[in-house]
Amino acid sequence: MAATLLTPSPTTIFTSTTIKPSLSLSSPTLKFPFYTTFSKTLTTQHHQTPRATTISPRATPSTTPSPTSFHGICYVLGDNIDTDQIIPAEHLTLVPSKPAEYEKLGSFALCGLPSATYPTPFIQPNKTKSTFSILIAGENFGCGSSREHAPVALGAAGVTAVIAESYARIFFRNSVATGEVYPLESEGRVCDECRTGDVVTIELGESRLVNHTTGKEYKLKPIGDMGPVIEAGGIFAYARATQMIPSQ
């Protein structure tokens, strides 16, 4: 009997790619980058002295936050802010899908920061919302253990966006997936030029940060195709809105 030659069917070969999270994806299909890992040695956190312990911004907000523009008071952080500083592990029992617990989770945002390095509390005692709606940080923001509670806690506290020199890939991915905060990348050490209490505006469409307190402007890396996902409220909300999955 003659042997039958079987021709294997074409298969899709998946390869691992490493790209920066700010790069725009050209395909309209929903994709997430596999973010760069950071090989730089962790350094001791350093933070400038806040301009004022009691925040009295010299400029007042002149615009209303919108999906393309965020205006508010910034809180400045250093390098290697890990998820345990963003939301300590003892608070992970809170369930964000429950409104009361979501609000309580926000009250613990950044409570793990060392007070000696960051004397200005991110959230005042007995408050659930922060007066700081924009975070400006250095390298490797959101490093450490993987926990969705980290961006959720920031969003619950009233943070709309984080500007960092670079991110831990899991934090960036969780920020997009939950739709809680915009993880934006700066093109330099913006955290060294801004101070806690400065009044700033983020222009997403122009990929620009304006510091109204100092009068300086900074270029940001485009958020790309992640922007509509975050604006929709996260991956599942975006998938329903674009009919990738059935609406509930």
Short mmCIF file of C-alpha atoms in Angstrom, two decimals, residues 47 50 55 72-78 81 109-110 113-115 117-124 130-137 141 159 161-163 191 194-200:
data_model
loop_
_atom_site.label_atom_id
_atom_site.label_comp_id
_atom_site.label_asym_id
_atom_site.label_seq_id
_atom_site.Cartn_x
_atom_site.Cartn_y
_atom_site.Cartn_z
CA HIS A 47 12.74 62.83 46.55
CA PRO A 50 8.01 69.61 48.57
CA ILE A 55 -0.36 72.82 49.53
CA GLY A 72 -4.64 69.24 38.84
CA ILE A 73 -2.02 69.24 41.57
CA CYS A 74 0.83 66.77 41.23
CA TYR A 75 2.53 64.52 43.76
CA VAL A 76 6.17 63.76 42.95
CA LEU A 77 7.86 60.42 43.62
CA GLY A 78 11.28 58.95 43.01
CA ILE A 81 8.04 52.84 43.78
CA ALA A 109 -3.24 54.55 48.35
CA LEU A 110 0.50 55.22 48.76
CA LEU A 113 5.62 55.42 51.36
CA PRO A 114 8.33 56.18 53.95
CA SER A 115 7.33 59.39 55.73
CA THR A 117 11.34 60.58 52.33
CA TYR A 118 7.82 61.83 51.58
CA PRO A 119 6.76 64.10 54.47
CA THR A 120 3.66 65.35 52.68
CA PRO A 121 0.95 62.68 53.02
CA PHE A 122 -0.66 61.66 49.77
CA ILE A 123 -4.03 61.44 51.51
CA GLN A 124 -4.88 63.42 54.62
CA SER A 130 -6.37 62.78 47.60
CA THR A 131 -5.95 66.40 46.59
CA PHE A 132 -3.23 65.18 44.17
CA SER A 133 -4.78 63.90 40.95
CA ILE A 134 -1.55 63.44 38.97
CA LEU A 135 1.53 61.45 39.99
CA ILE A 136 4.99 62.19 38.59
CA ALA A 137 7.60 59.52 39.19
CA PHE A 141 7.14 52.68 38.76
CA VAL A 159 -5.62 59.85 40.50
CA ALA A 161 -2.78 59.77 35.41
CA VAL A 162 0.75 58.74 36.31
CA ILE A 163 3.76 60.17 34.47
CA CYS A 191 10.37 64.06 38.49
CA CYS A 194 8.67 69.17 39.40
CA ARG A 195 7.74 69.41 43.06
CA THR A 196 4.82 68.12 45.06
CA GLY A 197 2.16 70.84 44.96
CA ASP A 198 2.89 72.10 41.45
CA VAL A 199 -0.19 72.70 39.31
CA VAL A 200 0.03 70.83 36.02
#
